[in-house]
Short mmCIF file of C-alpha atoms in Angstrom, two decimals:
data_model
loop_
_atom_site.label_atom_id
_atom_site.label_comp_id
_atom_site.label_asym_id
_atom_site.label_seq_id
_atom_site.Cartn_x
_atom_site.Cartn_y
_atom_site.Cartn_z
CA UNK A 1 39.50 -19.52 -20.08
CA UNK A 2 35.72 -19.47 -20.53
CA UNK A 3 33.67 -17.28 -22.81
CA UNK A 4 30.73 -17.24 -20.43
CA UNK A 5 29.77 -15.20 -17.41
CA UNK A 6 27.18 -16.15 -14.84
CA UNK A 7 23.86 -14.37 -15.32
CA UNK A 8 22.74 -12.38 -12.26
CA UNK A 9 20.57 -14.60 -10.09
CA UNK A 10 17.34 -13.74 -8.38
CA UNK A 11 17.62 -14.66 -4.72
CA UNK A 12 14.12 -15.89 -3.85
CA UNK A 13 12.29 -14.61 -0.82
CA UNK A 14 9.60 -16.77 0.74
CA UNK A 15 6.45 -14.65 1.17
CA UNK A 16 5.23 -14.16 4.73
CA UNK A 17 1.62 -14.79 5.70
CA UNK A 18 0.06 -11.51 6.76
CA UNK A 19 -3.41 -10.53 7.87
CA UNK A 20 -4.89 -7.66 5.83
CA UNK A 21 -4.34 -5.26 8.74
CA UNK A 22 -0.69 -6.32 8.99
CA UNK A 23 -0.15 -5.82 5.26
CA UNK A 24 -1.65 -2.34 5.61
CA UNK A 25 0.83 -1.48 8.36
CA UNK A 26 3.76 -2.96 6.44
CA UNK A 27 2.96 -1.05 3.25
CA UNK A 28 2.36 2.24 5.06
CA UNK A 29 5.64 1.85 6.96
CA UNK A 30 7.53 1.04 3.75
CA UNK A 31 5.91 4.03 2.04
CA UNK A 32 7.21 6.35 4.74
CA UNK A 33 10.68 4.82 4.85
CA UNK A 34 11.18 4.72 1.06
CA UNK A 35 10.17 8.34 0.55
CA UNK A 36 12.70 11.16 0.64
CA UNK A 37 13.93 11.52 4.26
CA UNK A 38 12.60 14.94 5.18
CA UNK A 39 12.87 16.01 8.84
CA UNK A 40 9.14 15.33 9.21
CA UNK A 41 9.49 11.75 7.96
CA UNK A 42 12.55 11.12 10.10
CA UNK A 43 10.58 12.35 13.10
CA UNK A 44 7.98 9.68 12.34
CA UNK A 45 10.46 6.80 12.51
CA UNK A 46 9.67 6.19 16.16
CA UNK A 47 5.99 5.85 15.31
CA UNK A 48 6.87 3.45 12.49
CA UNK A 49 8.85 1.28 14.89
CA UNK A 50 5.98 1.06 17.34
CA UNK A 51 3.39 0.39 14.62
CA UNK A 52 5.42 -2.45 13.10
CA UNK A 53 6.23 -4.19 16.38
CA UNK A 54 3.63 -6.92 15.85
CA UNK A 55 4.49 -7.71 12.22
CA UNK A 56 5.96 -11.15 11.42
CA UNK A 57 9.65 -11.35 12.21
CA UNK A 58 11.10 -11.35 8.66
CA UNK A 59 9.20 -8.15 7.77
CA UNK A 60 9.69 -6.41 11.11
CA UNK A 61 13.41 -7.20 11.29
CA UNK A 62 14.09 -5.67 7.90
CA UNK A 63 12.13 -2.51 8.67
CA UNK A 64 13.77 -2.14 12.06
CA UNK A 65 17.18 -2.82 10.57
CA UNK A 66 16.68 0.14 8.26
CA UNK A 67 15.46 2.31 11.14
CA UNK A 68 18.61 1.48 13.10
CA UNK A 69 20.85 2.32 10.15
CA UNK A 70 18.98 5.56 9.42
CA UNK A 71 19.45 6.65 13.03
CA UNK A 72 23.17 5.90 12.83
CA UNK A 73 23.63 7.79 9.55
CA UNK A 74 21.69 10.89 10.58
CA UNK A 75 19.59 13.24 8.48
CA UNK A 76 22.26 14.73 6.21
CA UNK A 77 24.05 11.49 5.37
CA UNK A 78 20.80 9.64 4.74
CA UNK A 79 19.53 12.40 2.45
CA UNK A 80 22.79 12.36 0.46
CA UNK A 81 22.62 8.60 0.14
CA UNK A 82 19.00 8.81 -1.04
CA UNK A 83 19.86 11.26 -3.84
CA UNK A 84 23.01 9.40 -4.87
CA UNK A 85 21.12 6.11 -4.98
CA UNK A 86 17.67 6.83 -6.37
CA UNK A 87 18.37 9.89 -8.52
CA UNK A 88 21.68 8.89 -10.07
CA UNK A 89 21.40 5.12 -10.63
CA UNK A 90 19.03 3.92 -13.39
CA UNK A 91 18.47 0.48 -11.91
CA UNK A 92 17.63 2.03 -8.55
CA UNK A 93 14.72 4.02 -9.94
CA UNK A 94 11.72 4.25 -7.60
CA UNK A 95 9.38 4.75 -10.59
CA UNK A 96 7.84 1.37 -11.37
CA UNK A 97 6.86 1.86 -15.01
CA UNK A 98 10.39 2.99 -15.88
CA UNK A 99 11.70 -0.57 -15.68
CA UNK A 100 9.28 -1.83 -18.34
CA UNK A 101 9.09 1.21 -20.61
CA UNK A 102 12.15 3.36 -19.90
CA UNK A 103 11.87 6.84 -21.41
CA UNK A 104 9.81 5.64 -24.36
CA UNK A 105 6.43 6.60 -25.74
CA UNK A 106 4.84 3.74 -23.81
CA UNK A 107 5.62 5.35 -20.48
CA UNK A 108 2.97 8.03 -20.84
CA UNK A 109 0.31 5.35 -21.24
CA UNK A 110 1.70 3.45 -18.26
CA UNK A 111 1.53 6.55 -16.06
CA UNK A 112 -2.05 7.23 -17.12
CA UNK A 113 -3.00 3.71 -16.05
CA UNK A 114 -1.74 4.42 -12.53
CA UNK A 115 -3.85 7.58 -12.38
CA UNK A 116 -6.89 5.70 -13.68
CA UNK A 117 -6.37 2.96 -11.09
CA UNK A 118 -6.36 5.54 -8.29
CA UNK A 119 -9.48 7.21 -9.66
CA UNK A 120 -11.26 3.86 -10.01
CA UNK A 121 -10.93 3.53 -6.25
CA UNK A 122 -12.15 7.10 -5.70
CA UNK A 123 -8.76 8.66 -4.98
CA UNK A 124 -6.76 11.49 -6.56
CA UNK A 125 -3.01 12.00 -6.38
CA UNK A 126 -2.37 15.09 -4.26
CA UNK A 127 1.40 15.50 -4.42
CA UNK A 128 3.95 16.80 -6.88
CA UNK A 129 5.15 13.34 -7.90
CA UNK A 130 4.70 10.85 -10.74
CA UNK A 131 1.91 8.33 -10.06
CA UNK A 132 4.15 5.25 -10.36
CA UNK A 133 6.42 6.35 -7.48
CA UNK A 134 6.74 3.24 -5.29
CA UNK A 135 6.05 5.00 -1.96
CA UNK A 136 2.85 6.42 -3.49
CA UNK A 137 1.67 3.00 -4.66
CA UNK A 138 2.40 1.54 -1.23
CA UNK A 139 0.50 4.34 0.49
CA UNK A 140 -2.41 3.69 -1.85
CA UNK A 141 -2.27 0.02 -0.87
CA UNK A 142 -2.44 0.99 2.81
CA UNK A 143 -4.98 3.80 2.64
CA UNK A 144 -6.86 3.29 -0.60
CA UNK A 145 -7.81 0.04 -2.29
CA UNK A 146 -5.50 -2.90 -1.48
CA UNK A 147 -6.87 -5.06 -4.30
CA UNK A 148 -6.23 -2.47 -7.02
CA UNK A 149 -2.85 -1.72 -5.46
CA UNK A 150 -2.02 -5.43 -5.52
CA UNK A 151 -2.68 -5.38 -9.26
CA UNK A 152 -0.34 -2.42 -9.74
CA UNK A 153 2.41 -3.98 -7.63
CA UNK A 154 1.97 -7.39 -9.23
CA UNK A 155 2.10 -6.08 -12.79
CA UNK A 156 5.36 -4.27 -11.96
CA UNK A 157 6.91 -6.99 -9.83
CA UNK A 158 9.84 -7.28 -12.25
CA UNK A 159 10.78 -3.68 -11.57
CA UNK A 160 10.54 -4.15 -7.82
CA UNK A 161 12.84 -7.17 -8.05
CA UNK A 162 15.35 -5.25 -10.17
CA UNK A 163 15.24 -2.46 -7.60
CA UNK A 164 15.80 -4.94 -4.77
CA UNK A 165 18.76 -6.52 -6.54
CA UNK A 166 20.30 -3.16 -7.45
CA UNK A 167 20.00 -1.80 -3.91
CA UNK A 168 21.54 -4.98 -2.53
CA UNK A 169 24.34 -4.72 -5.06
CA UNK A 170 25.31 -1.21 -3.96
CA UNK A 171 24.96 -2.07 -0.28
CA UNK A 172 22.13 0.37 0.34
CA UNK A 173 20.19 0.12 3.62
CA UNK A 174 17.05 0.75 1.56
CA UNK A 175 17.39 -2.81 0.21
CA UNK A 176 15.99 -4.06 3.52
CA UNK A 177 12.82 -2.00 3.10
CA UNK A 178 12.24 -3.23 -0.46
CA UNK A 179 12.85 -6.79 0.77
CA UNK A 180 10.18 -6.24 3.42
CA UNK A 181 7.76 -5.19 0.66
CA UNK A 182 8.64 -8.25 -1.43
CA UNK A 183 7.89 -10.48 1.55
CA UNK A 184 4.30 -9.17 1.51
CA UNK A 185 3.79 -10.00 -2.20
CA UNK A 186 2.95 -13.33 -3.90
CA UNK A 187 5.80 -15.63 -4.99
CA UNK A 188 7.75 -14.69 -8.10
CA UNK A 189 6.57 -16.63 -11.16
CA UNK A 190 8.87 -18.09 -13.82
CA UNK A 191 7.70 -15.39 -16.23
CA UNK A 192 8.58 -12.63 -13.79
CA UNK A 193 11.94 -14.27 -13.06
CA UNK A 194 12.81 -14.44 -16.77
CA UNK A 195 11.80 -10.83 -17.33
CA UNK A 196 13.79 -9.81 -14.26
CA UNK A 197 16.93 -11.42 -15.66
CA UNK A 198 16.42 -9.61 -18.95
CA UNK A 199 15.89 -6.25 -17.27
CA UNK A 200 18.78 -6.54 -14.85
CA UNK A 201 21.10 -7.46 -17.73
CA UNK A 202 20.03 -4.97 -20.38
CA UNK A 203 18.31 -2.27 -18.34
CA UNK A 204 15.11 -0.39 -19.22
CA UNK A 205 14.33 0.62 -22.83
CA UNK A 206 16.23 3.77 -23.74
CA UNK A 207 14.27 5.38 -26.59
CA UNK A 208 14.03 9.04 -25.58
CA UNK A 209 10.91 11.10 -26.13
CA UNK A 210 10.13 14.71 -25.42
CA UNK A 211 6.46 14.65 -24.58
CA UNK A 212 3.84 12.28 -23.21
CA UNK A 213 0.35 12.41 -21.79
CA UNK A 214 1.54 13.63 -18.39
CA UNK A 215 4.34 15.97 -19.40
CA UNK A 216 8.12 15.52 -18.96
CA UNK A 217 9.15 12.11 -17.67
CA UNK A 218 12.18 13.19 -15.66
CA UNK A 219 11.76 12.24 -11.99
CA UNK A 220 10.92 15.17 -9.76
CA UNK A 221 13.75 16.29 -7.49
CA UNK A 222 13.32 14.91 -3.97
CA UNK A 223 12.03 17.19 -1.28
CA UNK A 224 10.05 20.23 -2.39
CA UNK A 225 6.33 19.61 -2.09
CA UNK A 226 6.73 15.86 -1.65
CA UNK A 227 5.12 16.03 1.81
CA UNK A 228 1.64 15.93 0.32
CA UNK A 229 -0.27 12.69 0.40
CA UNK A 230 -2.74 10.60 -1.58
CA UNK A 231 -6.11 11.77 -0.38
CA UNK A 232 -9.69 10.71 -1.08
#
């Protein structure tokens, strides 16, 4: 009998070469598909399929695979799965800074940095959502400043990889969409891989705080006014 267990492994994904216009389409599609599945967003799935038809196979196949599964599940089942997955499982959080800071005092600073990054590109967040929400960052990459967005995504790559692994572990169809995003990002470095293993084993920091620079840190409930967008 051994006293060791195998540490969770990071299954590498080989990045896909994309033209800037293709990356824009991929990130906008992922932004739509990873957001809460309102009737309006579900109605746009056909448009997403058409828009992504010319993306490289590995990216397109994952996005289309999700679209097929979403159509099979239907609106109610998909919405229930979204809440059960992203609202109730810590390692499936869609809030990027949560993986590095948890609910600690550092999170307020991290959220401010997202806001400042948007403003540096001349954009303001126009939705009732925290600024580190992955669909928001992906929309900013597609519609705002891709270079600044690349910095945000790159500095939180560990969290994206933890999210990918967690979604795969629970068998969520959303894992395919996050994989598609990862395929558009640079290769994972050794430093990111080591930090990923630490995060997936121990989870985000858990020091609880009551206040921060942007108010309560609890994720907003899905739905509501989440239909608003990032606008210049």
